[in-house]
Coordinates of C-alpha atoms and ligand atoms in Angstrom, one line a residue:
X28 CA -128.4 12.6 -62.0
X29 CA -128.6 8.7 -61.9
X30 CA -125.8 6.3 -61.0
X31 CA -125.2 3.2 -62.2
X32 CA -122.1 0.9 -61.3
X33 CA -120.3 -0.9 -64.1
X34 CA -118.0 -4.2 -63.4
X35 CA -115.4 -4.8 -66.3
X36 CA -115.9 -1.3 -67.8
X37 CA -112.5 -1.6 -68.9
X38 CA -112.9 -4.4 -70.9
X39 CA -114.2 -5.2 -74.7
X40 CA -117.6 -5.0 -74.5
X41 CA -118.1 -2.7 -70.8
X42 CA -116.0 0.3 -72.7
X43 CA -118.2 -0.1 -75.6
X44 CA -120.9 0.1 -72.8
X45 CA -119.5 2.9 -70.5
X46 CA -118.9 4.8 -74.1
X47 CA -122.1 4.5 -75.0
X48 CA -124.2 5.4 -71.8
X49 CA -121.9 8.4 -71.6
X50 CA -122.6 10.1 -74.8
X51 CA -126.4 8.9 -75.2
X52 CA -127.6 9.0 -71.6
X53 CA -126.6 12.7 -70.2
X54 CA -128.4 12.5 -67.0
X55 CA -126.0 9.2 -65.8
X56 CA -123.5 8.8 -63.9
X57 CA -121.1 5.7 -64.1
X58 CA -118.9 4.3 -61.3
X59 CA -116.9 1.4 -63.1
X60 CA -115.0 -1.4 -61.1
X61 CA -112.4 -3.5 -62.8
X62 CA -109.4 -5.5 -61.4
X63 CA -107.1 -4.6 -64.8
X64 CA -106.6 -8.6 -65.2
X65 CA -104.5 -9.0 -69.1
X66 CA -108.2 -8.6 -70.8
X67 CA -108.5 -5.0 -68.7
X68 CA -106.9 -2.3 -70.9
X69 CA -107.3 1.5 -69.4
X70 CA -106.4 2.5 -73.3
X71 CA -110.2 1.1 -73.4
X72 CA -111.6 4.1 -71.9
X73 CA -109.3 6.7 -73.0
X74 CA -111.3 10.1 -74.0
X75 CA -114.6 9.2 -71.8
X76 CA -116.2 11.9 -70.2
X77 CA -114.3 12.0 -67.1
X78 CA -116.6 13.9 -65.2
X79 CA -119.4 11.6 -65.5
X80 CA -117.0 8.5 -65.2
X81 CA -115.1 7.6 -62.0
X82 CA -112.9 4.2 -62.5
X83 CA -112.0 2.0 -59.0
X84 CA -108.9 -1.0 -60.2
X85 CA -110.8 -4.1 -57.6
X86 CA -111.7 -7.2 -57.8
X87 CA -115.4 -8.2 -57.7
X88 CA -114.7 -11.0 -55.5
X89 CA -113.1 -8.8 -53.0
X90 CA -116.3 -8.1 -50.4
X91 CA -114.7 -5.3 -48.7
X92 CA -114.0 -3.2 -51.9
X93 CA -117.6 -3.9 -53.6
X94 CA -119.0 -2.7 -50.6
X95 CA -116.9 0.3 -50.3
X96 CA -117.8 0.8 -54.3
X97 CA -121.4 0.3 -54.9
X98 CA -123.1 3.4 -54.3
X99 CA -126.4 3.6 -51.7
X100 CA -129.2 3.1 -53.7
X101 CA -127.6 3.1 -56.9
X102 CA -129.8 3.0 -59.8
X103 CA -128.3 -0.4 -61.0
X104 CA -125.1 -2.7 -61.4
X105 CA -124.3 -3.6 -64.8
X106 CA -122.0 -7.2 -64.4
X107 CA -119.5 -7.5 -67.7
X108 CA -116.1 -8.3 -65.3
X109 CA -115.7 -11.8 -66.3
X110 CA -113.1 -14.1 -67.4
X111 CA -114.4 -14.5 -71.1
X112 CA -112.1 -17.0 -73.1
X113 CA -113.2 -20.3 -73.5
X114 CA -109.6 -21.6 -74.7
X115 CA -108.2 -20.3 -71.6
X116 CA -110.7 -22.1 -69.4
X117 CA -110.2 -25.1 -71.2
X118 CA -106.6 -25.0 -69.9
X119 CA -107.0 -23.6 -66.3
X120 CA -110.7 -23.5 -64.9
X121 CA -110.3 -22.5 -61.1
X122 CA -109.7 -18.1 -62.4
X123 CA -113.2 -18.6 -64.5
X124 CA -115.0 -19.9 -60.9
X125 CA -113.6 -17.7 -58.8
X126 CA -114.4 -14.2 -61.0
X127 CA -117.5 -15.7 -62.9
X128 CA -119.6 -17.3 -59.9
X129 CA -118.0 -15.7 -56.4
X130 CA -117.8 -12.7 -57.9
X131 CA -121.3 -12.4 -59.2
X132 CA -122.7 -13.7 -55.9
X133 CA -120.3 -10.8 -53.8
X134 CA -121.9 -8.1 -56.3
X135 CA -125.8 -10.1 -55.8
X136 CA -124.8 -9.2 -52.0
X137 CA -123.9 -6.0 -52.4
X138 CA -127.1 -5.0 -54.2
X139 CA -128.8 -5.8 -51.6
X140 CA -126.5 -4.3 -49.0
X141 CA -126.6 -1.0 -50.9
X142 CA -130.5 -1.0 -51.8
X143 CA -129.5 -1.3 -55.8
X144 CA -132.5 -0.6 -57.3
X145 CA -131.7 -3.3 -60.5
X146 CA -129.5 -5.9 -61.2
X147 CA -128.1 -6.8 -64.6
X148 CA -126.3 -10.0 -65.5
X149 CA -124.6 -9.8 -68.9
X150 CA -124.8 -13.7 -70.0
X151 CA -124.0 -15.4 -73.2
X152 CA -125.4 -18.0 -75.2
X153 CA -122.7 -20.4 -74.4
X154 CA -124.9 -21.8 -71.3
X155 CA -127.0 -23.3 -73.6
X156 CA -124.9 -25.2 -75.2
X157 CA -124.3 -26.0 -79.2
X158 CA -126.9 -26.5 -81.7
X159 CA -126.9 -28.9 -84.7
X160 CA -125.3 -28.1 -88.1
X161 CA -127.7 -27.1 -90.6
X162 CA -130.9 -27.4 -88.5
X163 CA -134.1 -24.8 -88.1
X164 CA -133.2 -25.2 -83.8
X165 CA -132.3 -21.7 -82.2
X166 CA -131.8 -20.4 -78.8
X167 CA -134.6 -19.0 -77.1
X168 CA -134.7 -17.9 -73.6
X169 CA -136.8 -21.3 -72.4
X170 CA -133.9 -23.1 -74.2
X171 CA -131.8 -26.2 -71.5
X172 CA -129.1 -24.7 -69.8
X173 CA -126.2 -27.2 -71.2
X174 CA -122.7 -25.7 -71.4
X175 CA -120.0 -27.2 -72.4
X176 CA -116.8 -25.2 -71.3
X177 CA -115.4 -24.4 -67.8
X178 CA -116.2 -20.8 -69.4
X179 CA -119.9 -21.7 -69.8
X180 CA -120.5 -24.0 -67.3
X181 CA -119.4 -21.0 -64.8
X182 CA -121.4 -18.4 -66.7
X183 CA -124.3 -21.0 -66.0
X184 CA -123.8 -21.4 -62.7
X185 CA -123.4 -17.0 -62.3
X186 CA -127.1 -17.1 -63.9
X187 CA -128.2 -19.7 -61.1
X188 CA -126.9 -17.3 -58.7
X189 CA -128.6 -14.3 -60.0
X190 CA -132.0 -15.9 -60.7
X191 CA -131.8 -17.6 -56.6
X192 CA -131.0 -13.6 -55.3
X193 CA -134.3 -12.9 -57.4
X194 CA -136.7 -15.8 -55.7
X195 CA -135.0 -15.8 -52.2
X196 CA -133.8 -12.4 -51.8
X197 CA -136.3 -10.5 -53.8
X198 CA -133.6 -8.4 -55.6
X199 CA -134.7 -7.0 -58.8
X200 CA -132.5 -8.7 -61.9
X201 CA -132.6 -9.2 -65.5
X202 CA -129.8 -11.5 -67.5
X203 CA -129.5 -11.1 -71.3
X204 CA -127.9 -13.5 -73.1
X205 CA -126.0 -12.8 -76.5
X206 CA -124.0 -14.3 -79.3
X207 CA -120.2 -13.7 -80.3
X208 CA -119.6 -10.1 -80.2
X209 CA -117.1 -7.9 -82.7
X210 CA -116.1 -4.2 -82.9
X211 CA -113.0 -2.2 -81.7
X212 CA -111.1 -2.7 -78.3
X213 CA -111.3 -6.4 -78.6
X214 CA -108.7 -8.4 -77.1
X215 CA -106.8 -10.5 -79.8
X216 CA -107.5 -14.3 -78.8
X217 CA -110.9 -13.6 -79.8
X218 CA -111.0 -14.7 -83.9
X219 CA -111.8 -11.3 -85.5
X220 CA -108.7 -9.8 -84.0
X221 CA -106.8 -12.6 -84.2
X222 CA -107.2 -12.5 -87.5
X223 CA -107.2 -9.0 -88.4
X224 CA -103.6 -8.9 -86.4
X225 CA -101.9 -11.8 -88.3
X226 CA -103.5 -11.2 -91.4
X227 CA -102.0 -7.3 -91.5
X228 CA -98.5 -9.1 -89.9
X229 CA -98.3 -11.9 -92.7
X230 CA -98.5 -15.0 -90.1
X231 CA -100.5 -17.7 -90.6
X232 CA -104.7 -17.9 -89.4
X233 CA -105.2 -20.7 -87.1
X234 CA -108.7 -22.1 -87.9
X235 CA -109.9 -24.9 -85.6
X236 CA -110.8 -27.8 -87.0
X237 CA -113.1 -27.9 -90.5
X238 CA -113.7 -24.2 -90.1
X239 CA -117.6 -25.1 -90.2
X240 CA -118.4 -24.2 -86.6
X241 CA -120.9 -21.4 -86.8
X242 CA -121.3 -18.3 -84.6
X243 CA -123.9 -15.5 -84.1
X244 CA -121.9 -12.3 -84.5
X245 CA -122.9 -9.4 -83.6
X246 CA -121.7 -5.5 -83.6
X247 CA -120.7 -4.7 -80.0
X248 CA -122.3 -1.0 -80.0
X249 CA -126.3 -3.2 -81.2
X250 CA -124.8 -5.7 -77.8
X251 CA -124.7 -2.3 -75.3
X252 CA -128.1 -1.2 -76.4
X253 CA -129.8 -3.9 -76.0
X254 CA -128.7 -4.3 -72.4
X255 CA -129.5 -0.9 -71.7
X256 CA -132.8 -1.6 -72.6
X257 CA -133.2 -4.9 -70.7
X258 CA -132.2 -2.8 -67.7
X259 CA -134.8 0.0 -68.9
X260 CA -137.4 -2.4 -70.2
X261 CA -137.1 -5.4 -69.1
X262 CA -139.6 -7.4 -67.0
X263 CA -137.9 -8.3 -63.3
X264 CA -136.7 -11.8 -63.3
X265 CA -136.8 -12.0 -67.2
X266 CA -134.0 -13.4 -69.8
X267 CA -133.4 -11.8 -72.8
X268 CA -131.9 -13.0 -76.1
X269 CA -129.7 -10.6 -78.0
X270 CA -128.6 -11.5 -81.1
X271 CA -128.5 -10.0 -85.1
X272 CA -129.5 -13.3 -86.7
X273 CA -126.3 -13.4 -88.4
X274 CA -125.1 -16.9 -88.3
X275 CA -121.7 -17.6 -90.5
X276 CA -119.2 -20.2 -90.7
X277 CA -115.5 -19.0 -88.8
X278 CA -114.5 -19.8 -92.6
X279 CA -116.0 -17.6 -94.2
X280 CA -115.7 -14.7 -91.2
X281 CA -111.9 -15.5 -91.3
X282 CA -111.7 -15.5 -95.3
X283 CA -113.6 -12.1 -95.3
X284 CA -111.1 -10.6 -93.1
X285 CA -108.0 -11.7 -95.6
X286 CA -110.1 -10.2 -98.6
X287 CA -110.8 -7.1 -96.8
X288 CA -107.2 -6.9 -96.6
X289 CA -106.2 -8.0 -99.4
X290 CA -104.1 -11.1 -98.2
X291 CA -104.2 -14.4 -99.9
X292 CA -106.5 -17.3 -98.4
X293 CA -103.7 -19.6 -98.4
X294 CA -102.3 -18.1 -95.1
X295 CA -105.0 -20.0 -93.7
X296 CA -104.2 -23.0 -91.3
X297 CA -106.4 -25.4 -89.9
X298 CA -105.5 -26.4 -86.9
X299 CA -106.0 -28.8 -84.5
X300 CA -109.6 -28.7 -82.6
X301 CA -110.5 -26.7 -79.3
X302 CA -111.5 -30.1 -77.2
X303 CA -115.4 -30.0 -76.8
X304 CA -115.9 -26.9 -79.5
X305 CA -119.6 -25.9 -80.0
X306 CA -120.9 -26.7 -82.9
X307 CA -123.5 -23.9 -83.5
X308 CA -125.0 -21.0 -82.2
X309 CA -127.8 -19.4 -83.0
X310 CA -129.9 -17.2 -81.5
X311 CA -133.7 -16.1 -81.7
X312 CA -133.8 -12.6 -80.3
X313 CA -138.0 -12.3 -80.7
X314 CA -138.3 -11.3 -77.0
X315 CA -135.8 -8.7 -77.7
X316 CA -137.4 -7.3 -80.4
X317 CA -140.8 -7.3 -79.2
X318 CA -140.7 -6.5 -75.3
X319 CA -138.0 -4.1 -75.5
X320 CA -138.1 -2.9 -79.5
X321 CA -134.9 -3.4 -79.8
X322 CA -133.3 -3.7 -83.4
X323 CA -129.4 -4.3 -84.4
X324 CA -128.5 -1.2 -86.2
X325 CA -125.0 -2.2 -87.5
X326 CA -124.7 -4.6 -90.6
X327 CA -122.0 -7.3 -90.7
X328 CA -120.5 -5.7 -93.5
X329 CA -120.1 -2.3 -92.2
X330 CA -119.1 -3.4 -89.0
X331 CA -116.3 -5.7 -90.1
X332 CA -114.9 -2.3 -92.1
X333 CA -115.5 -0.3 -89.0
X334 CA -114.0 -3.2 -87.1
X335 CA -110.7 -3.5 -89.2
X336 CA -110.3 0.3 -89.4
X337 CA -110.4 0.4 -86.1
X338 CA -107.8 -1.9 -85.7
X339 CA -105.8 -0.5 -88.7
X340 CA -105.7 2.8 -87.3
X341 CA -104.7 1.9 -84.0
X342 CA -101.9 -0.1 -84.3
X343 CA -100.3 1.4 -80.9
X344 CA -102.8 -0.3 -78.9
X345 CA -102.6 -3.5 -80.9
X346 CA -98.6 -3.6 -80.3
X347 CA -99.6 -2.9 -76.5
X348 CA -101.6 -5.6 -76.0
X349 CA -99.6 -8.0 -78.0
X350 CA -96.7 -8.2 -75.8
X351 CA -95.4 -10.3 -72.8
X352 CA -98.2 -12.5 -71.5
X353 CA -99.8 -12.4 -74.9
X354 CA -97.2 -13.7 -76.5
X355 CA -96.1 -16.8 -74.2
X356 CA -100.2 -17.3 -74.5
X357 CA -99.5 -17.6 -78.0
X358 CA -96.8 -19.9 -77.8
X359 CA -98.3 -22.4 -76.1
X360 CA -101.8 -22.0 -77.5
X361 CA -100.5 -22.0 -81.5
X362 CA -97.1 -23.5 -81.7
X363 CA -97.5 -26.9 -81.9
X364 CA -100.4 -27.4 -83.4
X365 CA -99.3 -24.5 -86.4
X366 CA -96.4 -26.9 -86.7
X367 CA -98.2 -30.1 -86.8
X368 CA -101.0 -28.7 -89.3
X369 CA -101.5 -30.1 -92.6
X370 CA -101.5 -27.8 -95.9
X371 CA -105.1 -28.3 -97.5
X372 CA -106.6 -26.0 -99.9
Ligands
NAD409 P1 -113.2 -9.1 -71.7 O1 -112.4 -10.3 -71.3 O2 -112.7 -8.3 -72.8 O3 -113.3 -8.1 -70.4 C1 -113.5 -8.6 -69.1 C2 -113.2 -7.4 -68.2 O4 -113.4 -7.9 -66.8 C3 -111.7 -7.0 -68.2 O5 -111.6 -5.6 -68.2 C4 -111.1 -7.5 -66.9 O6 -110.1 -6.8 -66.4 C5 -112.4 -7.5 -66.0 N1 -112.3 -8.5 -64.9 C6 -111.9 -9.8 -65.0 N2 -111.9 -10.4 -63.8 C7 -112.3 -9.4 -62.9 C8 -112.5 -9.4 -61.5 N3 -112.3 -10.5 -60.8 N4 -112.8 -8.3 -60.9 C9 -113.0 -7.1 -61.7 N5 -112.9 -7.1 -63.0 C10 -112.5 -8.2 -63.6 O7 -114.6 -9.6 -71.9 P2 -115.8 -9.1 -72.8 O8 -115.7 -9.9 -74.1 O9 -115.8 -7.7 -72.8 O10 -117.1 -9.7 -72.1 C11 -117.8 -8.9 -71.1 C12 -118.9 -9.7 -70.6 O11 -119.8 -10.1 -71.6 C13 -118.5 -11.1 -69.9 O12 -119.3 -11.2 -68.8 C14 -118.8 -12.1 -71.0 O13 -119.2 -13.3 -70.4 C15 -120.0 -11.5 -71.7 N6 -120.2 -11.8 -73.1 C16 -119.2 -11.7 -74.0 C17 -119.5 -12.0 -75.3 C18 -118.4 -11.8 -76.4 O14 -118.6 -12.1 -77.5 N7 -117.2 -11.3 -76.0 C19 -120.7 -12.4 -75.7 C20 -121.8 -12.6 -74.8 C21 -121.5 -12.2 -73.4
DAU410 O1 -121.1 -16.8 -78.0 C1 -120.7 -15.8 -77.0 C2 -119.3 -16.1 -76.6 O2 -118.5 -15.8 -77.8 C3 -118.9 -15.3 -75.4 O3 -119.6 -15.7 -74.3 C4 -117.4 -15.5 -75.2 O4 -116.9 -14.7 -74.1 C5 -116.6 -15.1 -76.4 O5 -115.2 -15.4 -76.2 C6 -117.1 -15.9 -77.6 O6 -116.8 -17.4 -77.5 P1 -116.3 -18.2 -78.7 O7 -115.5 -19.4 -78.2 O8 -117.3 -18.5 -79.7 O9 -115.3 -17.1 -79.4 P2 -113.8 -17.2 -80.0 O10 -113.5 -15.9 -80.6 O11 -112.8 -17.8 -79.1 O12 -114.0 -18.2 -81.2 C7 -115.0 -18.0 -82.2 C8 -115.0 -19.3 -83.1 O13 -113.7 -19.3 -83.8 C9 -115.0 -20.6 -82.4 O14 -115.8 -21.5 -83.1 C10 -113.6 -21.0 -82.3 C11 -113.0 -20.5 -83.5 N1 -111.5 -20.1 -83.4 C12 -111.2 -19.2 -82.4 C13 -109.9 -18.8 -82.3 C14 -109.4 -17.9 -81.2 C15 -110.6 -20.5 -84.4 O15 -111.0 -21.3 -85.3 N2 -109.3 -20.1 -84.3 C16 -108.9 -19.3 -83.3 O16 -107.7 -19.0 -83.2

């Protein structure tokens, strides 16, 4: 039996992963660290197999518990635990610092401490920045580092870290770097579920700005296997690219979710602009597909059904999650600018 250890397993896109390596990988074995910050649900991992699955609440930045977590020789650590919202960092920076870099760099420690055999940072494409509208540009994995949010900038600087444990320390890494993920579990400041949980509630859908920005998006469960095979694959020190070459303007992902539902388009609302909002991403996932033969399996459309299903037929856990600190987020995130928006067809 192998063992790998998991940070953020509780959150959107580690449950997806924990879920998956569970039911597809018999012969593994997942210890999974995560502090339960608002983004950390437990709901996320109800049903796994517990006998396979051992959960720790820490923080990666704490030295003492990483150490006392990371199992000798462990096959590999799997880094998700991040602070992940770009509006939030926007607002307060010093949480997306502390988690993002100092924790990556205590886990690139500990790796070594415990003789980790492989190191996997999960990255996004935000650290290179925004592409132009309407050009043939993409990201590849030679593309400038160039982000543009705390969120990014600190994601950056956590690759940094990784790639200087690699050439000083000779620890054994691989970072892979994809677009805007979607699928159930997700925590609702992120736009599908935003959506999805004001369309279904009749309040209005904040777009920012023109609704033109353009993201990637990509079903969470194609996300996990990728990165399982960048950790199987993968060459040491290598970046890989994941992404489902499925650009779309946030109009027309946020007008698909109100047809799906059968909701009108005018409870639309543009709003005003996250300061220094990317643009476009876009990502070319070649290396993916060639090196490690991987292949998105899940098509937008069927994923947005499964995706608003999901979300449909778990309404407990949406009502959970939208309480308390979710809502005085929303408050101050919406409010003002819902009030000062301007009706436009
Ligand atoms: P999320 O916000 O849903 O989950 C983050 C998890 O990390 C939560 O369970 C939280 O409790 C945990 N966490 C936060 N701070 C921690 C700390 N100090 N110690 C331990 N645990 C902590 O995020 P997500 O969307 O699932 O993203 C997971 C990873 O994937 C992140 O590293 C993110 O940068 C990356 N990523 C996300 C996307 C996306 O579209 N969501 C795309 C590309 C890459
Ligand atoms: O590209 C990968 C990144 O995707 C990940 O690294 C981040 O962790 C993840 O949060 C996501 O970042 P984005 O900023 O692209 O995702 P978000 O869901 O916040 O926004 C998607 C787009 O929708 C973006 O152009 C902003 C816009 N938006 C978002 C919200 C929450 C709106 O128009 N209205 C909204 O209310």
């Amino acid at each position: 039996m192998g063992v790998i250890f998991v940070t953020g397993g509780a959150g959107f896109i580690g449950s997806a992963f924990v879920r998956l390596v569970l039911d597809e990988r018999s012969g593994i074995e997942i210890v999974d660290l995560d502090a339960l910050t608002y983004a950390g649900n437990l709901e996320n991992l109800a049903g796994v197999d517990g006998s396979r699955h051992t959960f720790i609440k820490g923080d990666i930045c704490d030295r003492d518990t990483v150490m006392g977590a990371v199992p000798e020789e462990a096959d590999a650590i799997f880094n998700f635990a991040a602070e992940s919202h770009v509006d939030r960092s926007i607002y307060s920076a010093d949480e997306f610092l502390r988690t993002n870099i100092l924790g990556t760099q205590v886990l690139l420690d500990a790796a070594r401490a415990k003789k980790v055999k492989r190191f996997v940072q999960v990255s996004t494409d935000e650290v290179m920045g925004s592409l132009p509208d309407d050009s043939d540009e993409y990201f590849t994995e030679d593309s400038a580092l160039k982000p543009n949010s705390p969120y990014a900038a600190s994601k950056a600087a956590a690759e940094f870290c990784v790639r200087a444990a690699r050439k000083t320390h000779g620890l054994d890494t691989v970072v892979t770097r994809c677009g805007n993920n979607y699928g159930p579990r997700q925590f609702p400041e992120k736009l599908i579920p935003l959506m999805i949980a004001n369309a279904a509630s009749d309040e209005p859908l904040p777009v920012y700005g023109d609704g033109m920005n353009v993201r990637d998006w990509i079903y969470v469960d194609d996300h996990c296997r990728g990165i399982w095979l960048a950790y199987e694959r993968g060459r040491s020190g290598e970046i890989y690219n994941i992404g489902a070459r499925n650009e779309m303007h946030n109009i027309d992902v946020v007008r698909a979710i109100l047809d799906a539902l059968n909701k009108p388009h005018s409870l639309v609302k543009f709003i005003e602009d996250r300061p220094g909002h990317d643009r476009r991403y876009a990502i070319d996932p070649t290396r993916s597909e060639t090196e490690l033969g991987w292949n998105p399996k899940v098509k937008w459309e069927d994923g947005l059904t499964a995706t608003i299903r999901w979300y449909q037929e778990n309404q407990a856990w949406v009502e959970h999650v939208r309480t308390g600190e979710y809502r005085e987020y929303y408050k101050g995130m919406y409010d003002a600018r819902l009030a000062a928006s301007e009706p436009r067809s």
